Amino acid sequence: MMPDLGKYAFAVLASYGATFALLAALVGVTVWHRAKSIRALAESEARMEKSDG
Amino acid sequence: MSLWEYANPKKFMALSGRLLPWIVALTVLSLGIGIIWGFFFTPDDYKQGSTVKIIYIHVPAASAAINAWAVMLVASLIWIVRRHHVSALVAKAAAPVGLTFTLIALITGALWGQPMWGTWWAWDPRLTSFLIFALFYMGYIALWEAVENPDTAADLTGVLCIVGSVFALLSRYAVNFWNQGLHQGASLSLDAKENVSDVFWLPLVVCIIGFELLFLALVLIRTRSEIRLRRAQALAARERLA
């Protein structure tokens, strides 16, 4: 299944590895940022409701 | 109905919320198909051997990095001219995604260049303009973080974005008007004679579509997060005043 990359195996695999690592980090930070924003807004809205009600 | 209606955060959140699951599904599908097709089911190039497989990440990442700056430029201009907050947040959200794509293009370019050119790096017009382009991305993100007032930050980063567009253009067209350096010409062209062979071209186009969709999905998610944080800050400010 794995193609024979010959003498260029390092260049090809390192390129794909670096790309997947950077994309995984970007997606991870984006998901974390999203969760943080949902939590912050929920807390603010809950505080507002408490003070209004 | 006008396009400007979607500058309203509520309408933007509603529309993007409906579109996002489809965009994410299409991103996974196109990136999955493109990468698997390109890596496992394409032959080696007669000159470049198996390093040609790097094309499926290097070219889409470089292309998406430049397009990301174009999106930031349009969003910044909308902010500067019409003061729509959502457009400023779109520009802010796009920058880290564009920077990541720029770094992918630089790293995979170095890894590809070493076996093909015998060097990781050369002060070639396209490589140099792309490196400066990456520095503009970093400066743009740093400026957003450094300025406390969000409107002032959007103004200043908008101006920086306009200036940086020169390097976005240079990154794309440097090989066309500087006939020096190591980097080859465009891999994709409307002129079929200049294109790479179909066996490489088809999976490459699928990967390019995948990277552009990934950009769109991430920018929408990040913009929605920025809108929520702005709303939370506004509520906190109202609470302090009450």
PDB file of C-alpha atoms in Angstrom:
ATOM      1  CA  MET A   1       0.000   0.000   0.000  1.00  0.00           C
ATOM      2  CA  MET A   2       2.748   2.437   1.001  1.00  0.00           C
ATOM      3  CA  PRO A   3       4.401   3.792  -2.161  1.00  0.00           C
ATOM      4  CA  ASP A   4       8.133   3.298  -2.574  1.00  0.00           C
ATOM      5  CA  LEU A   5       9.570   6.772  -2.005  1.00  0.00           C
ATOM      6  CA  GLY A   6      13.148   5.667  -2.611  1.00  0.00           C
ATOM      7  CA  LYS A   7      15.936   8.043  -1.675  1.00  0.00           C
ATOM      8  CA  TYR A   8      13.488  10.943  -1.260  1.00  0.00           C
ATOM      9  CA  ALA A   9      11.508   9.281   1.556  1.00  0.00           C
ATOM     10  CA  PHE A  10      12.754  11.762   4.169  1.00  0.00           C
ATOM     11  CA  ALA A  11      11.801  14.846   2.121  1.00  0.00           C
ATOM     12  CA  VAL A  12       8.324  13.538   1.285  1.00  0.00           C
ATOM     13  CA  LEU A  13       7.448  12.116   4.711  1.00  0.00           C
ATOM     14  CA  ALA A  14       8.858  15.146   6.573  1.00  0.00           C
ATOM     15  CA  SER A  15       6.785  17.449   4.334  1.00  0.00           C
ATOM     16  CA  TYR A  16       3.576  15.558   5.043  1.00  0.00           C
ATOM     17  CA  GLY A  17       4.467  15.207   8.749  1.00  0.00           C
ATOM     18  CA  ALA A  18       5.164  18.947   9.157  1.00  0.00           C
ATOM     19  CA  THR A  19       1.962  19.818   7.296  1.00  0.00           C
ATOM     20  CA  PHE A  20      -0.216  17.529   9.403  1.00  0.00           C
ATOM     21  CA  ALA A  21       1.430  18.769  12.623  1.00  0.00           C
ATOM     22  CA  LEU A  22       0.866  22.447  11.724  1.00  0.00           C
ATOM     23  CA  LEU A  23      -2.723  21.826  10.587  1.00  0.00           C
ATOM     24  CA  ALA A  24      -3.467  19.791  13.737  1.00  0.00           C
ATOM     25  CA  ALA A  25      -2.104  22.629  15.893  1.00  0.00           C
ATOM     26  CA  LEU A  26      -4.194  25.196  13.978  1.00  0.00           C
ATOM     27  CA  VAL A  27      -7.377  23.125  14.264  1.00  0.00           C
ATOM     28  CA  GLY A  28      -6.633  22.455  17.967  1.00  0.00           C
ATOM     29  CA  VAL A  29      -6.178  26.161  18.754  1.00  0.00           C
ATOM     30  CA  THR A  30      -9.323  27.021  16.761  1.00  0.00           C
ATOM     31  CA  VAL A  31     -11.424  24.452  18.652  1.00  0.00           C
ATOM     32  CA  TRP A  32      -9.994  25.625  22.004  1.00  0.00           C
ATOM     33  CA  HIS A  33     -10.717  29.275  21.084  1.00  0.00           C
ATOM     34  CA  ARG A  34     -14.274  28.327  20.099  1.00  0.00           C
ATOM     35  CA  ALA A  35     -14.877  26.516  23.416  1.00  0.00           C
ATOM     36  CA  LYS A  36     -13.440  29.498  25.312  1.00  0.00           C
ATOM     37  CA  SER A  37     -15.749  31.935  23.491  1.00  0.00           C
ATOM     38  CA  ILE A  38     -18.853  29.792  24.117  1.00  0.00           C
ATOM     39  CA  ARG A  39     -17.980  29.562  27.828  1.00  0.00           C
ATOM     40  CA  ALA A  40     -17.271  33.306  28.143  1.00  0.00           C
ATOM     41  CA  LEU A  41     -20.545  34.262  26.466  1.00  0.00           C
ATOM     42  CA  ALA A  42     -22.583  31.779  28.529  1.00  0.00           C
ATOM     43  CA  GLU A  43     -21.058  33.141  31.755  1.00  0.00           C
ATOM     44  CA  SER A  44     -21.731  36.757  30.744  1.00  0.00           C
ATOM     45  CA  GLU A  45     -25.315  36.000  29.771  1.00  0.00           C
ATOM     46  CA  ALA A  46     -25.910  34.089  33.018  1.00  0.00           C
ATOM     47  CA  ARG A  47     -24.553  37.029  35.058  1.00  0.00           C
ATOM     48  CA  MET A  48     -26.759  39.467  33.128  1.00  0.00           C
ATOM     49  CA  GLU A  49     -29.844  37.326  33.666  1.00  0.00           C
ATOM     50  CA  LYS A  50     -29.082  37.090  37.383  1.00  0.00           C
ATOM     51  CA  SER A  51     -28.661  40.836  37.732  1.00  0.00           C
ATOM     52  CA  ASP A  52     -31.768  41.569  35.599  1.00  0.00           C
ATOM     53  CA  GLY A  53     -33.966  39.014  37.295  1.00  0.00           C
TER      54      GLY A  53
ATOM     55  CA  MET B   1     -32.036  41.507   0.201  1.00  0.00           C
ATOM     56  CA  SER B   2     -28.558  42.973   0.308  1.00  0.00           C
ATOM     57  CA  LEU B   3     -25.197  41.332   0.978  1.00  0.00           C
ATOM     58  CA  TRP B   4     -24.587  43.979   3.656  1.00  0.00           C
ATOM     59  CA  GLU B   5     -27.325  42.411   5.790  1.00  0.00           C
ATOM     60  CA  TYR B   6     -24.767  39.752   6.695  1.00  0.00           C
ATOM     61  CA  ALA B   7     -22.603  42.436   8.283  1.00  0.00           C
ATOM     62  CA  ASN B   8     -25.137  42.156  11.086  1.00  0.00           C
ATOM     63  CA  PRO B   9     -23.530  39.752  13.621  1.00  0.00           C
ATOM     64  CA  LYS B  10     -26.823  37.962  14.342  1.00  0.00           C
ATOM     65  CA  LYS B  11     -27.488  37.255  10.665  1.00  0.00           C
ATOM     66  CA  PHE B  12     -23.858  36.262  10.126  1.00  0.00           C
ATOM     67  CA  MET B  13     -24.032  33.813  13.043  1.00  0.00           C
ATOM     68  CA  ALA B  14     -27.295  32.309  11.776  1.00  0.00           C
ATOM     69  CA  LEU B  15     -26.105  31.863   8.181  1.00  0.00           C
ATOM     70  CA  SER B  16     -22.593  30.642   9.056  1.00  0.00           C
ATOM     71  CA  GLY B  17     -24.060  28.217  11.609  1.00  0.00           C
ATOM     72  CA  ARG B  18     -26.221  26.666   8.906  1.00  0.00           C
ATOM     73  CA  LEU B  19     -23.397  26.484   6.332  1.00  0.00           C
ATOM     74  CA  LEU B  20     -20.560  25.277   8.557  1.00  0.00           C
ATOM     75  CA  PRO B  21     -21.466  21.558   8.835  1.00  0.00           C
ATOM     76  CA  TRP B  22     -21.624  21.337   5.015  1.00  0.00           C
ATOM     77  CA  ILE B  23     -18.361  23.198   4.547  1.00  0.00           C
ATOM     78  CA  VAL B  24     -16.588  21.023   7.136  1.00  0.00           C
ATOM     79  CA  ALA B  25     -17.929  17.840   5.496  1.00  0.00           C
ATOM     80  CA  LEU B  26     -16.805  19.014   2.025  1.00  0.00           C
ATOM     81  CA  THR B  27     -13.389  19.987   3.449  1.00  0.00           C
ATOM     82  CA  VAL B  28     -12.804  16.541   4.968  1.00  0.00           C
ATOM     83  CA  LEU B  29     -14.018  14.853   1.785  1.00  0.00           C
ATOM     84  CA  SER B  30     -11.936  16.889  -0.670  1.00  0.00           C
ATOM     85  CA  LEU B  31      -8.766  16.934   1.457  1.00  0.00           C
ATOM     86  CA  GLY B  32      -9.100  13.203   2.161  1.00  0.00           C
ATOM     87  CA  ILE B  33      -9.629  12.307  -1.497  1.00  0.00           C
ATOM     88  CA  GLY B  34      -6.954  14.711  -2.774  1.00  0.00           C
ATOM     89  CA  ILE B  35      -4.208  13.706  -0.348  1.00  0.00           C
ATOM     90  CA  ILE B  36      -4.866   9.954  -0.606  1.00  0.00           C
ATOM     91  CA  TRP B  37      -5.094  10.137  -4.418  1.00  0.00           C
ATOM     92  CA  GLY B  38      -1.952  12.246  -4.692  1.00  0.00           C
ATOM     93  CA  PHE B  39       0.162  10.352  -2.179  1.00  0.00           C
ATOM     94  CA  PHE B  40      -0.829   6.754  -2.900  1.00  0.00           C
ATOM     95  CA  PHE B  41      -2.119   6.646  -6.459  1.00  0.00           C
ATOM     96  CA  THR B  42       0.080   8.888  -8.593  1.00  0.00           C
ATOM     97  CA  PRO B  43       3.359   7.890 -10.228  1.00  0.00           C
ATOM     98  CA  ASP B  44       6.779   9.408  -9.594  1.00  0.00           C
ATOM     99  CA  ASP B  45       7.897  12.207 -11.887  1.00  0.00           C
ATOM    100  CA  TYR B  46      10.595  11.255 -14.414  1.00  0.00           C
ATOM    101  CA  LYS B  47      12.826  14.111 -13.195  1.00  0.00           C
ATOM    102  CA  GLN B  48      11.830  14.734  -9.594  1.00  0.00           C
ATOM    103  CA  GLY B  49      11.081  11.174  -8.527  1.00  0.00           C
ATOM    104  CA  SER B  50       8.793  10.761  -5.515  1.00  0.00           C
ATOM    105  CA  THR B  51       9.357  14.369  -4.358  1.00  0.00           C
ATOM    106  CA  VAL B  52       6.585  15.328  -6.798  1.00  0.00           C
ATOM    107  CA  LYS B  53       4.170  14.123  -4.076  1.00  0.00           C
ATOM    108  CA  ILE B  54       5.048  17.269  -2.118  1.00  0.00           C
ATOM    109  CA  ILE B  55       3.169  19.262  -4.776  1.00  0.00           C
ATOM    110  CA  TYR B  56      -0.169  18.161  -3.231  1.00  0.00           C
ATOM    111  CA  ILE B  57       0.529  20.132  -0.056  1.00  0.00           C
ATOM    112  CA  HIS B  58       3.052  22.770  -1.140  1.00  0.00           C
ATOM    113  CA  VAL B  59       1.084  24.339  -4.011  1.00  0.00           C
ATOM    114  CA  PRO B  60      -2.352  24.308  -2.278  1.00  0.00           C
ATOM    115  CA  ALA B  61      -0.849  25.777   0.921  1.00  0.00           C
ATOM    116  CA  ALA B  62       0.995  28.546  -0.967  1.00  0.00           C
ATOM    117  CA  SER B  63      -2.074  29.331  -3.046  1.00  0.00           C
ATOM    118  CA  ALA B  64      -4.368  29.404   0.018  1.00  0.00           C
ATOM    119  CA  ALA B  65      -1.875  31.604   1.909  1.00  0.00           C
ATOM    120  CA  ILE B  66      -1.990  34.245  -0.836  1.00  0.00           C
ATOM    121  CA  ASN B  67      -5.766  33.975  -1.211  1.00  0.00           C
ATOM    122  CA  ALA B  68      -6.122  34.353   2.571  1.00  0.00           C
ATOM    123  CA  TRP B  69      -4.333  37.692   2.348  1.00  0.00           C
ATOM    124  CA  ALA B  70      -6.699  38.721  -0.476  1.00  0.00           C
ATOM    125  CA  VAL B  71      -9.672  37.903   1.783  1.00  0.00           C
ATOM    126  CA  MET B  72      -8.057  39.938   4.593  1.00  0.00           C
ATOM    127  CA  LEU B  73      -7.531  42.832   2.173  1.00  0.00           C
ATOM    128  CA  VAL B  74     -11.180  42.869   1.037  1.00  0.00           C
ATOM    129  CA  ALA B  75     -12.417  42.536   4.648  1.00  0.00           C
ATOM    130  CA  SER B  76     -10.054  45.329   5.789  1.00  0.00           C
ATOM    131  CA  LEU B  77     -11.206  47.634   2.994  1.00  0.00           C
ATOM    132  CA  ILE B  78     -14.846  46.984   3.945  1.00  0.00           C
ATOM    133  CA  TRP B  79     -13.970  47.863   7.552  1.00  0.00           C
ATOM    134  CA  ILE B  80     -12.089  51.020   6.552  1.00  0.00           C
ATOM    135  CA  VAL B  81     -14.823  52.230   4.174  1.00  0.00           C
ATOM    136  CA  ARG B  82     -18.045  50.999   5.820  1.00  0.00           C
ATOM    137  CA  ARG B  83     -17.033  50.270   9.448  1.00  0.00           C
ATOM    138  CA  HIS B  84     -18.699  46.845   9.577  1.00  0.00           C
ATOM    139  CA  HIS B  85     -17.314  45.088  12.655  1.00  0.00           C
ATOM    140  CA  VAL B  86     -17.867  41.582  11.282  1.00  0.00           C
ATOM    141  CA  SER B  87     -15.546  42.321   8.336  1.00  0.00           C
ATOM    142  CA  ALA B  88     -12.778  43.455  10.716  1.00  0.00           C
ATOM    143  CA  LEU B  89     -13.234  40.227  12.676  1.00  0.00           C
ATOM    144  CA  VAL B  90     -13.095  38.157   9.469  1.00  0.00           C
ATOM    145  CA  ALA B  91      -9.716  39.753   8.664  1.00  0.00           C
ATOM    146  CA  LYS B  92      -8.483  39.069  12.208  1.00  0.00           C
ATOM    147  CA  ALA B  93      -9.712  35.461  12.068  1.00  0.00           C
ATOM    148  CA  ALA B  94      -8.088  34.781   8.690  1.00  0.00           C
ATOM    149  CA  ALA B  95      -4.555  35.830   9.685  1.00  0.00           C
ATOM    150  CA  PRO B  96      -3.478  32.817  11.814  1.00  0.00           C
ATOM    151  CA  VAL B  97      -4.902  30.462   9.179  1.00  0.00           C
ATOM    152  CA  GLY B  98      -3.005  32.294   6.417  1.00  0.00           C
ATOM    153  CA  LEU B  99       0.197  32.287   8.479  1.00  0.00           C
ATOM    154  CA  THR B 100      -0.056  28.522   9.035  1.00  0.00           C
ATOM    155  CA  PHE B 101      -0.472  27.958   5.278  1.00  0.00           C
ATOM    156  CA  THR B 102       2.505  30.258   4.607  1.00  0.00           C
ATOM    157  CA  LEU B 103       4.680  28.281   7.057  1.00  0.00           C
ATOM    158  CA  ILE B 104       3.568  25.004   5.442  1.00  0.00           C
ATOM    159  CA  ALA B 105       4.562  26.375   2.013  1.00  0.00           C
ATOM    160  CA  LEU B 106       7.964  27.558   3.313  1.00  0.00           C
ATOM    161  CA  ILE B 107       8.772  24.322   5.169  1.00  0.00           C
ATOM    162  CA  THR B 108       7.636  21.957   2.411  1.00  0.00           C
ATOM    163  CA  GLY B 109       9.409  24.184  -0.124  1.00  0.00           C
ATOM    164  CA  ALA B 110      12.693  23.851   1.797  1.00  0.00           C
ATOM    165  CA  LEU B 111      12.240  20.076   2.134  1.00  0.00           C
ATOM    166  CA  TRP B 112      11.529  19.834  -1.616  1.00  0.00           C
ATOM    167  CA  GLY B 113      14.310  22.245  -2.558  1.00  0.00           C
ATOM    168  CA  GLN B 114      17.074  20.379  -0.744  1.00  0.00           C
ATOM    169  CA  PRO B 115      17.059  17.220  -2.918  1.00  0.00           C
ATOM    170  CA  MET B 116      16.123  19.089  -6.142  1.00  0.00           C
ATOM    171  CA  TRP B 117      18.295  22.233  -5.945  1.00  0.00           C
ATOM    172  CA  GLY B 118      20.898  20.987  -3.461  1.00  0.00           C
ATOM    173  CA  THR B 119      19.972  23.675  -0.936  1.00  0.00           C
ATOM    174  CA  TRP B 120      17.257  24.226   1.665  1.00  0.00           C
ATOM    175  CA  TRP B 121      17.041  27.914   0.889  1.00  0.00           C
ATOM    176  CA  ALA B 122      18.078  30.423  -1.767  1.00  0.00           C
ATOM    177  CA  TRP B 123      17.534  34.181  -1.884  1.00  0.00           C
ATOM    178  CA  ASP B 124      15.416  33.668  -4.959  1.00  0.00           C
ATOM    179  CA  PRO B 125      12.712  36.309  -5.763  1.00  0.00           C
ATOM    180  CA  ARG B 126       9.742  34.055  -5.000  1.00  0.00           C
ATOM    181  CA  LEU B 127      11.233  32.514  -1.862  1.00  0.00           C
ATOM    182  CA  THR B 128      12.355  35.873  -0.511  1.00  0.00           C
ATOM    183  CA  SER B 129       9.033  37.583  -1.198  1.00  0.00           C
ATOM    184  CA  PHE B 130       7.249  34.647   0.438  1.00  0.00           C
ATOM    185  CA  LEU B 131       9.449  34.913   3.543  1.00  0.00           C
ATOM    186  CA  ILE B 132       8.684  38.654   3.806  1.00  0.00           C
ATOM    187  CA  PHE B 133       5.013  37.759   3.282  1.00  0.00           C
ATOM    188  CA  ALA B 134       5.222  35.403   6.330  1.00  0.00           C
ATOM    189  CA  LEU B 135       6.779  38.245   8.366  1.00  0.00           C
ATOM    190  CA  PHE B 136       3.858  40.490   7.349  1.00  0.00           C
ATOM    191  CA  TYR B 137       1.454  37.851   8.639  1.00  0.00           C
ATOM    192  CA  MET B 138       3.323  37.733  11.974  1.00  0.00           C
ATOM    193  CA  GLY B 139       3.370  41.535  12.193  1.00  0.00           C
ATOM    194  CA  TYR B 140      -0.337  41.688  11.391  1.00  0.00           C
ATOM    195  CA  ILE B 141      -1.215  39.196  14.180  1.00  0.00           C
ATOM    196  CA  ALA B 142       1.129  40.935  16.637  1.00  0.00           C
ATOM    197  CA  LEU B 143      -0.476  44.325  15.875  1.00  0.00           C
ATOM    198  CA  TRP B 144      -3.969  42.981  16.608  1.00  0.00           C
ATOM    199  CA  GLU B 145      -2.690  41.689  19.968  1.00  0.00           C
ATOM    200  CA  ALA B 146      -0.715  44.831  20.807  1.00  0.00           C
ATOM    201  CA  VAL B 147      -3.503  47.411  20.426  1.00  0.00           C
ATOM    202  CA  GLU B 148      -6.118  47.365  23.166  1.00  0.00           C
ATOM    203  CA  ASN B 149      -8.898  49.320  21.441  1.00  0.00           C
ATOM    204  CA  PRO B 150     -10.420  46.932  18.865  1.00  0.00           C
ATOM    205  CA  ASP B 151     -11.464  49.675  16.439  1.00  0.00           C
ATOM    206  CA  THR B 152      -7.986  51.231  16.469  1.00  0.00           C
ATOM    207  CA  ALA B 153      -6.478  47.744  16.043  1.00  0.00           C
ATOM    208  CA  ALA B 154      -8.757  47.137  13.033  1.00  0.00           C
ATOM    209  CA  ASP B 155      -7.729  50.505  11.520  1.00  0.00           C
ATOM    210  CA  LEU B 156      -3.992  49.923  11.960  1.00  0.00           C
ATOM    211  CA  THR B 157      -4.059  46.309  10.807  1.00  0.00           C
ATOM    212  CA  GLY B 158      -6.178  47.380   7.819  1.00  0.00           C
ATOM    213  CA  VAL B 159      -3.423  49.754   6.711  1.00  0.00           C
ATOM    214  CA  LEU B 160      -0.770  47.069   7.305  1.00  0.00           C
ATOM    215  CA  CYS B 161      -2.839  44.654   5.220  1.00  0.00           C
ATOM    216  CA  ILE B 162      -2.952  47.100   2.295  1.00  0.00           C
ATOM    217  CA  VAL B 163       0.844  47.566   2.446  1.00  0.00           C
ATOM    218  CA  GLY B 164       1.446  43.812   2.756  1.00  0.00           C
ATOM    219  CA  SER B 165      -0.632  43.176  -0.357  1.00  0.00           C
ATOM    220  CA  VAL B 166       2.419  44.219  -2.406  1.00  0.00           C
ATOM    221  CA  PHE B 167       4.239  41.136  -1.083  1.00  0.00           C
ATOM    222  CA  ALA B 168       1.188  38.926  -1.608  1.00  0.00           C
ATOM    223  CA  LEU B 169       1.278  39.994  -5.277  1.00  0.00           C
ATOM    224  CA  LEU B 170       5.060  39.568  -5.469  1.00  0.00           C
ATOM    225  CA  SER B 171       4.785  36.072  -3.945  1.00  0.00           C
ATOM    226  CA  ARG B 172       2.410  35.070  -6.704  1.00  0.00           C
ATOM    227  CA  TYR B 173       3.954  36.806  -9.719  1.00  0.00           C
ATOM    228  CA  ALA B 174       7.665  37.133  -8.841  1.00  0.00           C
ATOM    229  CA  VAL B 175       8.583  34.147 -11.041  1.00  0.00           C
ATOM    230  CA  ASN B 176       6.850  35.762 -14.029  1.00  0.00           C
ATOM    231  CA  PHE B 177       8.715  39.032 -14.080  1.00  0.00           C
ATOM    232  CA  TRP B 178      12.071  38.087 -12.511  1.00  0.00           C
ATOM    233  CA  ASN B 179      13.766  35.579 -14.757  1.00  0.00           C
ATOM    234  CA  GLN B 180      16.292  34.601 -12.150  1.00  0.00           C
ATOM    235  CA  GLY B 181      16.326  32.279  -9.193  1.00  0.00           C
ATOM    236  CA  LEU B 182      15.639  28.610  -8.723  1.00  0.00           C
ATOM    237  CA  HIS B 183      11.893  28.463  -8.359  1.00  0.00           C
ATOM    238  CA  GLN B 184       9.984  27.104 -11.354  1.00  0.00           C
ATOM    239  CA  GLY B 185       7.047  28.877 -12.986  1.00  0.00           C
ATOM    240  CA  ALA B 186       3.390  28.330 -12.089  1.00  0.00           C
ATOM    241  CA  SER B 187       2.294  24.668 -11.838  1.00  0.00           C
ATOM    242  CA  LEU B 188      -1.241  25.555 -12.865  1.00  0.00           C
ATOM    243  CA  SER B 189      -2.153  27.732 -15.788  1.00  0.00           C
ATOM    244  CA  LEU B 190      -5.090  28.401 -18.091  1.00  0.00           C
ATOM    245  CA  ASP B 191      -2.676  27.503 -20.880  1.00  0.00           C
ATOM    246  CA  ALA B 192      -2.777  23.672 -20.984  1.00  0.00           C
ATOM    247  CA  LYS B 193       0.780  23.528 -22.395  1.00  0.00           C
ATOM    248  CA  GLU B 194       2.207  25.106 -19.225  1.00  0.00           C
ATOM    249  CA  ASN B 195       0.245  22.858 -16.872  1.00  0.00           C
ATOM    250  CA  VAL B 196       1.662  19.868 -15.079  1.00  0.00           C
ATOM    251  CA  SER B 197       0.573  16.543 -16.579  1.00  0.00           C
ATOM    252  CA  ASP B 198      -3.067  15.496 -15.974  1.00  0.00           C
ATOM    253  CA  VAL B 199      -2.008  12.599 -13.781  1.00  0.00           C
ATOM    254  CA  PHE B 200      -0.658  15.148 -11.260  1.00  0.00           C
ATOM    255  CA  TRP B 201      -3.026  17.990 -12.141  1.00  0.00           C
ATOM    256  CA  LEU B 202      -6.324  16.321 -11.194  1.00  0.00           C
ATOM    257  CA  PRO B 203      -5.451  15.351  -7.585  1.00  0.00           C
ATOM    258  CA  LEU B 204      -3.686  18.710  -7.238  1.00  0.00           C
ATOM    259  CA  VAL B 205      -6.898  20.579  -8.111  1.00  0.00           C
ATOM    260  CA  VAL B 206      -8.821  18.464  -5.556  1.00  0.00           C
ATOM    261  CA  CYS B 207      -6.196  19.335  -2.899  1.00  0.00           C
ATOM    262  CA  ILE B 208      -6.379  23.033  -3.783  1.00  0.00           C
ATOM    263  CA  ILE B 209     -10.174  22.939  -3.373  1.00  0.00           C
ATOM    264  CA  GLY B 210      -9.672  21.112  -0.038  1.00  0.00           C
ATOM    265  CA  PHE B 211      -7.232  23.734   1.295  1.00  0.00           C
ATOM    266  CA  GLU B 212      -9.514  26.606   0.229  1.00  0.00           C
ATOM    267  CA  LEU B 213     -12.486  24.933   1.935  1.00  0.00           C
ATOM    268  CA  LEU B 214     -10.364  24.324   5.053  1.00  0.00           C
ATOM    269  CA  PHE B 215      -9.515  28.027   5.056  1.00  0.00           C
ATOM    270  CA  LEU B 216     -13.199  28.943   4.743  1.00  0.00           C
ATOM    271  CA  ALA B 217     -14.262  26.551   7.523  1.00  0.00           C
ATOM    272  CA  LEU B 218     -11.574  27.728   9.939  1.00  0.00           C
ATOM    273  CA  VAL B 219     -12.212  31.413   9.230  1.00  0.00           C
ATOM    274  CA  LEU B 220     -15.938  30.985   9.807  1.00  0.00           C
ATOM    275  CA  ILE B 221     -15.355  29.117  13.099  1.00  0.00           C
ATOM    276  CA  ARG B 222     -12.801  31.710  14.260  1.00  0.00           C
ATOM    277  CA  THR B 223     -14.990  34.666  13.234  1.00  0.00           C
ATOM    278  CA  ARG B 224     -17.927  33.192  15.139  1.00  0.00           C
ATOM    279  CA  SER B 225     -15.668  32.825  18.206  1.00  0.00           C
ATOM    280  CA  GLU B 226     -14.537  36.465  17.881  1.00  0.00           C
ATOM    281  CA  ILE B 227     -18.174  37.626  17.644  1.00  0.00           C
ATOM    282  CA  ARG B 228     -19.068  35.668  20.810  1.00  0.00           C
ATOM    283  CA  LEU B 229     -16.087  37.149  22.682  1.00  0.00           C
ATOM    284  CA  ARG B 230     -17.068  40.683  21.568  1.00  0.00           C
ATOM    285  CA  ARG B 231     -20.620  40.067  22.779  1.00  0.00           C
ATOM    286  CA  ALA B 232     -19.293  38.750  26.111  1.00  0.00           C
ATOM    287  CA  GLN B 233     -17.081  41.855  26.461  1.00  0.00           C
ATOM    288  CA  ALA B 234     -20.041  44.128  25.662  1.00  0.00           C
ATOM    289  CA  LEU B 235     -22.190  42.407  28.300  1.00  0.00           C
ATOM    290  CA  ALA B 236     -19.384  42.673  30.852  1.00  0.00           C
ATOM    291  CA  ALA B 237     -19.051  46.395  30.098  1.00  0.00           C
ATOM    292  CA  ARG B 238     -22.837  46.855  30.514  1.00  0.00           C
ATOM    293  CA  GLU B 239     -22.676  44.995  33.809  1.00  0.00           C
ATOM    294  CA  ARG B 240     -19.926  47.300  35.080  1.00  0.00           C
ATOM    295  CA  LEU B 241     -21.989  50.378  34.163  1.00  0.00           C
ATOM    296  CA  ALA B 242     -25.183  49.086  35.800  1.00  0.00           C
TER     297      ALA B 242
END
